[in-house]
Structure formats: structure tokens, C-alpha cells
Tab-separated table of C-alpha atoms in Angstrom:
chain	number	residue	atom	x	y	z
A	1	MET	CA	10.196	-9.954	8.903
A	2	LEU	CA	11.955	-6.671	9.344
A	3	PRO	CA	11.126	-4.554	12.335
A	4	CYS	CA	9.776	-1.162	11.856
A	5	LEU	CA	12.494	1.287	12.785
A	6	ASN	CA	9.875	3.983	13.655
A	7	LYS	CA	8.092	1.960	15.952
A	8	LYS	CA	11.498	0.672	17.683
A	9	LEU	CA	12.744	4.327	18.141
A	10	PHE	CA	9.817	6.290	19.093
A	11	GLY	CA	7.137	3.689	19.915
A	12	VAL	CA	4.784	4.998	17.334
A	13	GLU	CA	3.567	3.015	14.121
A	14	CYS	CA	4.353	4.589	10.688
A	15	LEU	CA	1.990	4.538	7.941
A	16	GLY	CA	3.656	1.426	6.535
A	17	CYS	CA	3.551	-0.790	9.369
A	18	GLY	CA	1.868	-3.796	8.553
A	19	LEU	CA	2.690	-3.665	4.895
A	20	GLN	CA	5.211	-6.487	4.890
A	21	ARG	CA	2.963	-8.897	6.682
A	22	SER	CA	-0.154	-7.917	4.619
A	23	ALA	CA	1.931	-8.702	1.401
A	24	PHE	CA	3.171	-12.173	2.741
A	25	LEU	CA	-0.577	-12.870	3.467
A	26	LEU	CA	-1.478	-11.834	-0.127
A	27	ILE	CA	1.098	-14.001	-1.480
A	28	LYS	CA	-0.086	-16.880	0.625
A	29	GLY	CA	-3.695	-16.173	-0.777
A	30	ASP	CA	-5.208	-15.149	2.569
A	31	PHE	CA	-6.900	-11.861	1.097
A	32	ALA	CA	-9.259	-11.167	3.941
A	33	ALA	CA	-6.452	-11.193	6.678
A	34	ALA	CA	-4.271	-8.959	4.423
A	35	PHE	CA	-6.708	-6.351	4.009
A	36	ALA	CA	-7.603	-6.529	7.842
A	37	LEU	CA	-3.644	-6.084	8.527
A	38	TYR	CA	-3.258	-3.284	6.079
A	39	PRO	CA	-6.223	-1.946	4.028
A	40	ALA	CA	-3.967	-0.008	1.617
A	41	ILE	CA	-2.542	-3.256	0.224
A	42	TYR	CA	-4.902	-3.517	-2.620
A	43	PRO	CA	-4.730	0.084	-4.012
A	44	LEU	CA	-0.852	-0.267	-3.776
A	45	ALA	CA	-0.928	-3.671	-5.467
A	46	ILE	CA	-3.093	-2.114	-8.251
A	47	LEU	CA	-0.680	0.881	-8.573
A	48	LEU	CA	2.401	-1.351	-8.642
A	49	THR	CA	0.899	-3.789	-11.213
A	50	PHE	CA	-0.207	-0.694	-13.434
A	51	ILE	CA	3.515	0.564	-13.389
A	52	GLY	CA	4.829	-2.817	-14.058
A	53	ILE	CA	2.556	-3.290	-17.117
A	54	ASN	CA	3.146	0.141	-18.417
A	55	PHE	CA	6.855	-0.859	-18.486
A	56	PHE	CA	6.105	-3.329	-21.303
A	57	LEU	CA	2.889	-1.854	-22.714
A	58	PRO	CA	2.734	1.820	-22.755
A	59	VAL	CA	-0.676	3.322	-21.707
A	60	LYS	CA	-2.120	6.585	-23.336
A	61	TYR	CA	-3.022	8.324	-19.899
A	62	TYR	CA	-0.315	7.000	-17.728
A	63	ALA	CA	0.699	10.089	-15.845
A	64	LYS	CA	-3.091	10.821	-14.933
A	65	ILE	CA	-3.808	7.205	-14.036
A	66	ILE	CA	-0.772	7.078	-11.866
A	67	TRP	CA	-1.627	10.198	-9.968
A	68	THR	CA	-5.116	8.983	-9.387
A	69	LEU	CA	-3.910	5.537	-8.120
A	70	GLY	CA	-1.167	7.271	-6.059
A	71	ILE	CA	-3.609	9.561	-4.323
A	72	LEU	CA	-6.065	6.756	-3.754
A	73	THR	CA	-3.143	4.753	-1.990
A	74	GLY	CA	-2.157	7.602	0.115
A	75	VAL	CA	-5.645	8.567	1.153
A	76	THR	CA	-6.277	4.814	2.001
A	77	MET	CA	-3.029	4.739	3.896
A	78	VAL	CA	-3.843	7.999	5.904
A	79	ILE	CA	-7.555	6.763	6.707
A	80	SER	CA	-6.423	3.090	7.733
A	81	TYR	CA	-3.849	4.802	9.959
A	82	TYR	CA	-6.100	7.236	11.590
A	83	LEU	CA	-8.797	4.449	12.167
A	84	LYS	CA	-6.243	2.219	13.724
A	85	HIS	CA	-4.976	4.834	16.264
A	86	PHE	CA	-7.820	6.915	17.077
């Protein structure tokens, strides 16, 4: 696994710390451990899946759905980061 450059240089985890290990656990099928490690993995996976589907099958309200999923993912990342550190 690649080390977090932010954590290595500054000693503080970034908003993406745990994403790589969580994605690996998700691929292995350990869904609970993936969520425990990085709770934003599921909104991010839904966002990326929707972007991939839209590439082949255009969706009517694509921009609105992408914005909603992006905001949901960002909020989940910030909340999980806050709960992890404070």
C-alpha cells in the first residue's frame, strides 16, 4: 500500500487516509471492515459507479445527481474525519 504523504510529512492524517485499505477490503468482500476503516467508501463507490454507468448509458438528470452524490461523499468524509480525530 502507498503511504500517506500528508501523514508522513506533517504527522496528520488527511481526508483520504484509509481509502486505499478500505477499497482493498471492499474488493475482498469484507464490507463491515471497509466501512469501519473508511466510512465514505460507500458513497464514493456509488458516485464512481454512477459516473461509469453514465459513460455508457446517459442519464437525464446527470449533473444534479453527480452534485448530490459528490456533496454526500464530501460530507461523509468530513464527518468521519472529525469523529476519528476529535
